[in-house]
mmCIF file of C-alpha atoms in Angstrom:
data_model
loop_
_atom_site.group_PDB
_atom_site.id
_atom_site.type_symbol
_atom_site.label_atom_id
_atom_site.label_comp_id
_atom_site.label_asym_id
_atom_site.label_seq_id
_atom_site.Cartn_x
_atom_site.Cartn_y
_atom_site.Cartn_z
ATOM 1 C CA UNK A 20 0.546 -11.314 -4.731
ATOM 2 C CA UNK A 21 -2.834 -9.859 -5.721
ATOM 3 C CA UNK A 22 -1.602 -6.440 -6.860
ATOM 4 C CA UNK A 23 -0.481 -6.186 -10.493
ATOM 5 C CA UNK A 24 0.857 -2.706 -9.784
ATOM 6 C CA UNK A 25 3.164 -4.076 -7.114
ATOM 7 C CA UNK A 26 4.424 -6.748 -9.537
ATOM 8 C CA UNK A 27 5.157 -4.118 -12.210
ATOM 9 C CA UNK A 28 6.927 -1.962 -9.607
ATOM 10 C CA UNK A 29 9.102 -4.867 -8.467
ATOM 11 C CA UNK A 30 9.816 -5.956 -12.035
ATOM 12 C CA UNK A 31 10.854 -2.442 -12.949
ATOM 13 C CA UNK A 32 13.189 -2.243 -9.944
ATOM 14 C CA UNK A 33 14.784 -5.554 -10.958
ATOM 15 C CA UNK A 34 15.272 -4.404 -14.558
ATOM 16 C CA UNK A 35 16.832 -1.153 -13.380
ATOM 17 C CA UNK A 36 19.193 -3.088 -11.101
ATOM 18 C CA UNK A 37 20.161 -5.536 -13.850
ATOM 19 C CA UNK A 38 20.793 -2.694 -16.339
ATOM 20 C CA UNK A 39 22.992 -0.884 -13.819
ATOM 21 C CA UNK A 40 24.950 -4.056 -13.072
ATOM 22 C CA UNK A 41 25.457 -4.690 -16.776
ATOM 23 C CA UNK A 42 26.537 -1.050 -17.253
ATOM 24 C CA UNK A 43 24.052 -0.553 -20.056
ATOM 25 C CA UNK A 44 22.820 2.988 -20.632
ATOM 26 C CA UNK A 45 19.160 3.922 -20.730
ATOM 27 C CA UNK A 46 19.513 4.941 -24.356
ATOM 28 C CA UNK A 47 21.110 1.630 -25.354
ATOM 29 C CA UNK A 48 18.471 -0.440 -23.553
ATOM 30 C CA UNK A 49 15.696 1.621 -25.133
ATOM 31 C CA UNK A 50 17.193 1.009 -28.595
ATOM 32 C CA UNK A 51 17.257 -2.743 -27.956
ATOM 33 C CA UNK A 52 13.462 -2.888 -27.538
ATOM 34 C CA UNK A 53 12.797 0.017 -29.931
ATOM 35 C CA UNK A 54 11.209 2.450 -27.503
ATOM 36 C CA UNK A 55 12.131 5.917 -26.339
ATOM 37 C CA UNK A 56 14.344 6.400 -23.254
ATOM 38 C CA UNK A 57 11.354 7.958 -21.488
ATOM 39 C CA UNK A 58 9.297 4.801 -22.076
ATOM 40 C CA UNK A 59 12.112 2.662 -20.699
ATOM 41 C CA UNK A 60 12.189 4.852 -17.607
ATOM 42 C CA UNK A 61 8.422 4.334 -17.203
ATOM 43 C CA UNK A 62 8.959 0.575 -17.420
ATOM 44 C CA UNK A 63 11.703 0.745 -14.795
ATOM 45 C CA UNK A 64 9.485 2.831 -12.517
ATOM 46 C CA UNK A 65 6.661 0.321 -12.819
ATOM 47 C CA UNK A 66 4.255 2.799 -14.424
ATOM 48 C CA UNK A 67 3.821 0.616 -17.516
ATOM 49 C CA UNK A 68 4.351 -3.076 -18.179
ATOM 50 C CA UNK A 69 6.652 -4.828 -20.678
ATOM 51 C CA UNK A 70 5.784 -7.671 -23.053
ATOM 52 C CA UNK A 71 7.567 -10.997 -23.048
ATOM 53 C CA UNK A 72 9.637 -10.546 -26.279
ATOM 54 C CA UNK A 73 10.866 -7.113 -25.193
ATOM 55 C CA UNK A 74 11.682 -8.423 -21.703
ATOM 56 C CA UNK A 75 13.670 -11.327 -23.145
ATOM 57 C CA UNK A 76 15.569 -8.915 -25.372
ATOM 58 C CA UNK A 77 16.501 -6.767 -22.361
ATOM 59 C CA UNK A 78 17.588 -9.818 -20.347
ATOM 60 C CA UNK A 79 19.774 -10.937 -23.245
ATOM 61 C CA UNK A 80 21.327 -7.469 -23.417
ATOM 62 C CA UNK A 81 21.988 -7.539 -19.684
ATOM 63 C CA UNK A 82 23.591 -10.970 -19.852
ATOM 64 C CA UNK A 83 20.998 -12.663 -17.632
ATOM 65 C CA UNK A 84 21.338 -16.398 -18.276
ATOM 66 C CA UNK A 85 19.825 -17.776 -15.065
ATOM 67 C CA UNK A 86 16.715 -19.633 -16.330
ATOM 68 C CA UNK A 87 14.962 -19.447 -12.943
ATOM 69 C CA UNK A 88 15.431 -15.666 -12.703
ATOM 70 C CA UNK A 89 14.288 -15.180 -16.280
ATOM 71 C CA UNK A 90 11.154 -17.257 -15.713
ATOM 72 C CA UNK A 91 10.383 -15.355 -12.503
ATOM 73 C CA UNK A 92 10.640 -12.009 -14.302
ATOM 74 C CA UNK A 93 8.548 -13.238 -17.219
ATOM 75 C CA UNK A 94 5.842 -14.434 -14.786
ATOM 76 C CA UNK A 95 5.882 -11.021 -13.070
ATOM 77 C CA UNK A 96 5.458 -9.354 -16.474
ATOM 78 C CA UNK A 97 2.474 -11.578 -17.392
ATOM 79 C CA UNK A 98 0.697 -11.171 -14.033
ATOM 80 C CA UNK A 99 1.454 -7.435 -14.005
ATOM 81 C CA UNK A 100 -0.890 -7.008 -16.960
ATOM 82 C CA UNK A 101 -3.929 -7.838 -14.876
ATOM 83 C CA UNK A 102 -6.331 -5.125 -13.742
ATOM 84 C CA UNK A 103 -6.715 -4.175 -10.088
ATOM 85 C CA UNK A 104 -10.041 -3.157 -8.530
ATOM 86 C CA UNK A 105 -9.133 0.504 -8.981
ATOM 87 C CA UNK A 106 -9.180 0.138 -12.793
ATOM 88 C CA UNK A 107 -12.957 0.684 -12.728
ATOM 89 C CA UNK A 108 -12.335 4.313 -11.731
ATOM 90 C CA UNK A 109 -11.312 5.699 -15.090
ATOM 91 C CA UNK A 110 -10.780 9.270 -13.897
ATOM 92 C CA UNK A 111 -8.030 8.458 -11.406
ATOM 93 C CA UNK A 112 -4.637 9.984 -12.266
ATOM 94 C CA UNK A 113 -2.033 7.364 -13.256
ATOM 95 C CA UNK A 114 0.221 8.269 -10.338
ATOM 96 C CA UNK A 115 -2.695 7.735 -7.925
ATOM 97 C CA UNK A 116 -3.462 4.363 -9.548
ATOM 98 C CA UNK A 117 0.120 3.279 -8.995
ATOM 99 C CA UNK A 118 0.052 4.329 -5.361
ATOM 100 C CA UNK A 119 -3.237 2.457 -4.720
ATOM 101 C CA UNK A 120 -1.743 -0.665 -6.325
ATOM 102 C CA UNK A 121 1.295 -0.562 -4.077
ATOM 103 C CA UNK A 122 -0.742 0.211 -0.989
ATOM 104 C CA UNK A 123 -3.046 -2.745 -1.670
ATOM 105 C CA UNK A 124 -0.055 -5.104 -1.500
ATOM 106 C CA UNK A 125 1.374 -3.703 1.737
ATOM 107 C CA UNK A 126 1.018 -5.255 5.183
ATOM 108 C CA UNK A 127 1.977 -2.104 7.087
ATOM 109 C CA UNK A 128 1.966 1.637 6.481
ATOM 110 C CA UNK A 129 3.836 4.184 8.573
ATOM 111 C CA UNK A 130 2.298 7.515 7.588
ATOM 112 C CA UNK A 131 3.306 11.012 8.700
ATOM 113 C CA UNK A 132 1.081 13.989 7.811
ATOM 114 C CA UNK A 133 1.642 17.661 8.537
ATOM 115 C CA UNK A 134 -1.515 19.251 7.138
ATOM 116 C CA UNK A 135 -4.342 16.774 6.432
ATOM 117 C CA UNK A 136 -5.817 13.640 7.936
ATOM 118 C CA UNK A 137 -4.231 10.433 6.514
ATOM 119 C CA UNK A 138 -6.221 9.251 3.462
ATOM 120 C CA UNK A 139 -7.056 5.886 5.029
ATOM 121 C CA UNK A 140 -8.828 7.683 7.911
ATOM 122 C CA UNK A 141 -10.723 10.385 6.014
ATOM 123 C CA UNK A 142 -14.508 10.530 6.094
ATOM 124 C CA UNK A 143 -16.420 10.926 2.832
ATOM 125 C CA UNK A 144 -17.255 14.604 3.529
ATOM 126 C CA UNK A 145 -13.663 15.428 4.464
ATOM 127 C CA UNK A 146 -12.343 13.642 1.382
ATOM 128 C CA UNK A 147 -14.763 15.609 -0.855
ATOM 129 C CA UNK A 148 -13.593 18.905 0.703
ATOM 130 C CA UNK A 149 -9.950 17.965 0.163
ATOM 131 C CA UNK A 150 -10.375 16.717 -3.424
ATOM 132 C CA UNK A 151 -12.524 19.669 -4.426
ATOM 133 C CA UNK A 152 -9.753 22.091 -3.451
ATOM 134 C CA UNK A 153 -7.043 20.444 -5.614
ATOM 135 C CA UNK A 154 -5.133 22.783 -7.886
ATOM 136 C CA UNK A 155 -6.001 20.612 -10.911
ATOM 137 C CA UNK A 156 -9.648 21.606 -10.463
ATOM 138 C CA UNK A 157 -11.115 18.125 -11.056
ATOM 139 C CA UNK A 158 -14.593 17.763 -12.519
ATOM 140 C CA UNK A 159 -17.515 16.648 -10.384
ATOM 141 C CA UNK A 160 -17.238 13.128 -11.849
ATOM 142 C CA UNK A 161 -13.502 12.978 -11.150
ATOM 143 C CA UNK A 162 -14.069 14.094 -7.530
ATOM 144 C CA UNK A 163 -16.720 11.412 -7.083
ATOM 145 C CA UNK A 164 -14.442 8.695 -8.443
ATOM 146 C CA UNK A 165 -11.446 9.723 -6.354
ATOM 147 C CA UNK A 166 -13.520 9.840 -3.182
ATOM 148 C CA UNK A 167 -15.096 6.440 -3.913
ATOM 149 C CA UNK A 168 -11.646 4.980 -4.518
ATOM 150 C CA UNK A 169 -10.378 6.486 -1.255
ATOM 151 C CA UNK A 170 -13.258 4.992 0.692
ATOM 152 C CA UNK A 171 -12.696 1.596 -0.924
ATOM 153 C CA UNK A 172 -9.008 1.789 0.054
ATOM 154 C CA UNK A 173 -10.134 2.038 3.642
ATOM 155 C CA UNK A 174 -11.266 -1.583 3.537
ATOM 156 C CA UNK A 175 -7.607 -2.401 4.072
ATOM 157 C CA UNK A 176 -8.066 -1.002 7.565
ATOM 158 C CA UNK A 177 -11.590 -2.134 8.358
ATOM 159 C CA UNK A 178 -10.899 -5.696 7.207
ATOM 160 C CA UNK A 179 -7.614 -5.841 9.118
ATOM 161 C CA UNK A 180 -5.431 -6.425 6.036
ATOM 162 C CA UNK A 181 -3.131 -3.482 6.785
ATOM 163 C CA UNK A 182 -1.555 -2.190 9.957
ATOM 164 C CA UNK A 183 -1.545 1.601 10.059
ATOM 165 C CA UNK A 184 0.732 3.669 12.294
ATOM 166 C CA UNK A 185 -0.157 7.307 11.687
ATOM 167 C CA UNK A 186 1.653 10.301 13.164
ATOM 168 C CA UNK A 187 0.313 13.774 12.490
ATOM 169 C CA UNK A 188 1.023 17.360 13.438
ATOM 170 C CA UNK A 189 -1.487 18.994 15.788
ATOM 171 C CA UNK A 190 -2.265 21.409 12.945
ATOM 172 C CA UNK A 191 -4.168 18.596 11.241
ATOM 173 C CA UNK A 192 -6.701 18.633 14.086
ATOM 174 C CA UNK A 193 -7.309 22.413 14.012
ATOM 175 C CA UNK A 194 -7.553 23.106 10.260
ATOM 176 C CA UNK A 195 -11.237 23.757 9.395
ATOM 177 C CA UNK A 196 -11.487 21.605 6.260
ATOM 178 C CA UNK A 197 -15.106 21.431 5.177
ATOM 179 C CA UNK A 198 -16.365 23.391 8.199
ATOM 180 C CA UNK A 199 -17.215 22.557 11.835
ATOM 181 C CA UNK A 200 -19.686 19.734 11.044
ATOM 182 C CA UNK A 201 -17.268 17.970 8.726
ATOM 183 C CA UNK A 202 -14.412 18.338 11.192
ATOM 184 C CA UNK A 203 -16.501 17.144 14.123
ATOM 185 C CA UNK A 204 -17.413 13.980 12.187
ATOM 186 C CA UNK A 205 -13.812 13.552 11.010
ATOM 187 C CA UNK A 206 -12.275 13.732 14.442
ATOM 188 C CA UNK A 207 -14.984 11.395 15.773
ATOM 189 C CA UNK A 208 -14.128 8.913 13.055
ATOM 190 C CA UNK A 209 -10.447 9.077 13.994
ATOM 191 C CA UNK A 210 -11.284 8.383 17.632
ATOM 192 C CA UNK A 211 -13.245 5.326 16.539
ATOM 193 C CA UNK A 212 -10.445 4.148 14.214
ATOM 194 C CA UNK A 213 -7.913 4.391 17.073
ATOM 195 C CA UNK A 214 -9.852 1.598 18.832
ATOM 196 C CA UNK A 215 -8.993 -0.856 16.058
ATOM 197 C CA UNK A 216 -6.187 -3.280 16.912
ATOM 198 C CA UNK A 217 -4.401 -2.559 13.616
ATOM 199 C CA UNK A 218 -4.463 1.251 13.923
ATOM 200 C CA UNK A 219 -2.150 3.425 16.031
ATOM 201 C CA UNK A 220 -2.568 7.233 16.066
ATOM 202 C CA UNK A 221 -0.123 9.725 17.558
ATOM 203 C CA UNK A 222 -0.142 13.523 17.515
ATOM 204 C CA UNK A 223 2.877 15.842 17.737
ATOM 205 C CA UNK A 224 1.678 18.812 19.845
ATOM 206 C CA UNK A 225 2.538 22.424 19.034
ATOM 207 C CA UNK A 226 4.538 22.689 22.254
ATOM 208 C CA UNK A 227 7.073 20.227 20.821
ATOM 209 C CA UNK A 228 8.477 23.012 18.641
ATOM 210 C CA UNK A 229 10.686 22.036 15.711
ATOM 211 C CA UNK A 230 11.044 18.312 14.967
ATOM 212 C CA UNK A 231 12.357 15.983 12.281
ATOM 213 C CA UNK A 232 10.703 16.157 8.825
ATOM 214 C CA UNK A 233 8.181 18.798 9.943
ATOM 215 C CA UNK A 234 7.991 20.161 6.374
ATOM 216 C CA UNK A 235 7.480 16.874 4.561
ATOM 217 C CA UNK A 236 4.726 14.250 4.721
ATOM 218 C CA UNK A 237 5.551 10.696 3.672
ATOM 219 C CA UNK A 238 4.383 7.083 3.866
ATOM 220 C CA UNK A 239 6.526 3.997 4.330
ATOM 221 C CA UNK A 240 4.946 0.871 2.804
ATOM 222 C CA UNK A 241 6.148 -2.525 4.019
ATOM 223 C CA UNK A 242 5.521 -5.734 2.052
ATOM 224 C CA UNK A 243 5.763 -9.423 2.894
ATOM 225 C CA UNK A 244 9.135 -10.847 1.843
ATOM 226 C CA UNK A 245 9.910 -7.746 -0.297
ATOM 227 C CA UNK A 246 11.813 -4.494 0.316
ATOM 228 C CA UNK A 247 9.811 -1.534 1.554
ATOM 229 C CA UNK A 248 9.069 1.656 -0.348
ATOM 230 C CA UNK A 249 8.765 5.303 0.731
ATOM 231 C CA UNK A 250 6.137 7.400 -1.020
ATOM 232 C CA UNK A 251 6.414 11.209 -1.023
ATOM 233 C CA UNK A 252 3.714 13.219 -2.721
ATOM 234 C CA UNK A 253 4.796 16.480 -4.316
ATOM 235 C CA UNK A 254 3.246 19.333 -6.262
ATOM 236 C CA UNK A 255 5.417 18.600 -9.314
ATOM 237 C CA UNK A 256 5.393 14.822 -9.096
ATOM 238 C CA UNK A 257 5.389 11.812 -6.819
ATOM 239 C CA UNK A 258 8.587 10.173 -5.573
ATOM 240 C CA UNK A 259 9.179 6.544 -4.656
ATOM 241 C CA UNK A 260 12.363 5.834 -2.687
ATOM 242 C CA UNK A 261 13.891 2.445 -1.987
ATOM 243 C CA UNK A 262 16.870 0.823 -0.306
ATOM 244 C CA UNK A 263 18.846 2.996 2.064
ATOM 245 C CA UNK A 264 16.300 5.807 1.732
ATOM 246 C CA UNK A 265 13.677 3.542 3.309
ATOM 247 C CA UNK A 266 15.939 2.846 6.290
ATOM 248 C CA UNK A 267 16.621 6.574 6.740
ATOM 249 C CA UNK A 268 12.903 7.326 6.687
ATOM 250 C CA UNK A 269 12.262 4.610 9.220
ATOM 251 C CA UNK A 270 14.748 6.269 11.555
ATOM 252 C CA UNK A 271 13.010 9.629 11.006
ATOM 253 C CA UNK A 272 9.604 8.041 11.620
ATOM 254 C CA UNK A 273 10.738 6.529 14.897
ATOM 255 C CA UNK A 274 12.030 9.942 15.901
ATOM 256 C CA UNK A 275 8.653 11.463 15.043
ATOM 257 C CA UNK A 276 6.927 8.889 17.223
ATOM 258 C CA UNK A 277 9.247 9.825 20.072
ATOM 259 C CA UNK A 278 8.280 13.513 19.626
ATOM 260 C CA UNK A 279 4.549 12.657 19.609
ATOM 261 C CA UNK A 280 2.174 12.064 22.470
ATOM 262 C CA UNK A 281 1.402 8.492 23.387
ATOM 263 C CA UNK A 282 -1.516 6.865 21.518
ATOM 264 C CA UNK A 283 -3.777 7.257 24.571
ATOM 265 C CA UNK A 284 -2.832 10.906 25.136
ATOM 266 C CA UNK A 285 -3.228 11.586 21.414
ATOM 267 C CA UNK A 286 -6.819 10.338 21.404
ATOM 268 C CA UNK A 287 -7.543 12.476 24.435
ATOM 269 C CA UNK A 288 -6.189 15.533 22.537
ATOM 270 C CA UNK A 289 -8.357 14.709 19.530
ATOM 271 C CA UNK A 290 -11.422 14.492 21.755
ATOM 272 C CA UNK A 291 -10.625 17.789 23.481
ATOM 273 C CA UNK A 292 -10.070 19.660 20.239
ATOM 274 C CA UNK A 293 -13.226 18.170 18.708
ATOM 275 C CA UNK A 294 -15.344 19.215 21.645
ATOM 276 C CA UNK A 295 -13.768 22.673 22.044
ATOM 277 C CA UNK A 296 -13.318 23.831 18.420
ATOM 278 C CA UNK A 297 -15.436 21.799 16.043
ATOM 279 C CA UNK A 298 -18.970 21.890 17.369
ATOM 280 C CA UNK A 299 -21.504 21.161 14.572
#
């Protein structure tokens, strides 16, 4: 696995499971390794790593005596300290870094968007317009780094390392982000992306009316030989869901695909809207 973020995320999930099974409270586990409960929660969420001595202390507290499991977790902790390619972008928010790290380890993404074009399909001009409008009011340097990182993420698609199934509301195609020229180029880029073997695009037309999850965008990340994760971006924080929540979201995503036009009809709609509404 070439993503240290993914290793930290998986290690954190294992530690959370082991603590729950041992019926050890967050406060008690934090005391064992002499950190605050909030720091332990960050370890269990994969946002920060854990050193070998502290990890061993936690495993002792949880009663983990399987030497193979202990060695596996210690290896994950060591390799999770490495730096991913995104580390060179110092102005990226920590939550965005974590998402990039998980995405880079995935083999498939099922992405539903209600308002904006999926990040892996955004042109540079469109990405600049989106990033510049963020409520956090990022600096010019921060905008440049986030856009560069987004474009580098797109190598997952262009190099065929990730399969993308993207479903979006028709509103995404009409919203004038960046102006007519930017939107014309953006829709043209989406039409080109749809020709790739590892990309599937579908649009839910306005005439469909109400449909499942129409108020919430999300992405389901699938990994080789590991459980999937659902990512939901929110104004007050990002949410990662696992287990049964992933299965529920997969059911919803399949329902969304049923509500959407076929991939061929979706591309035709994108072309029609581009030519009718977004003339440069």
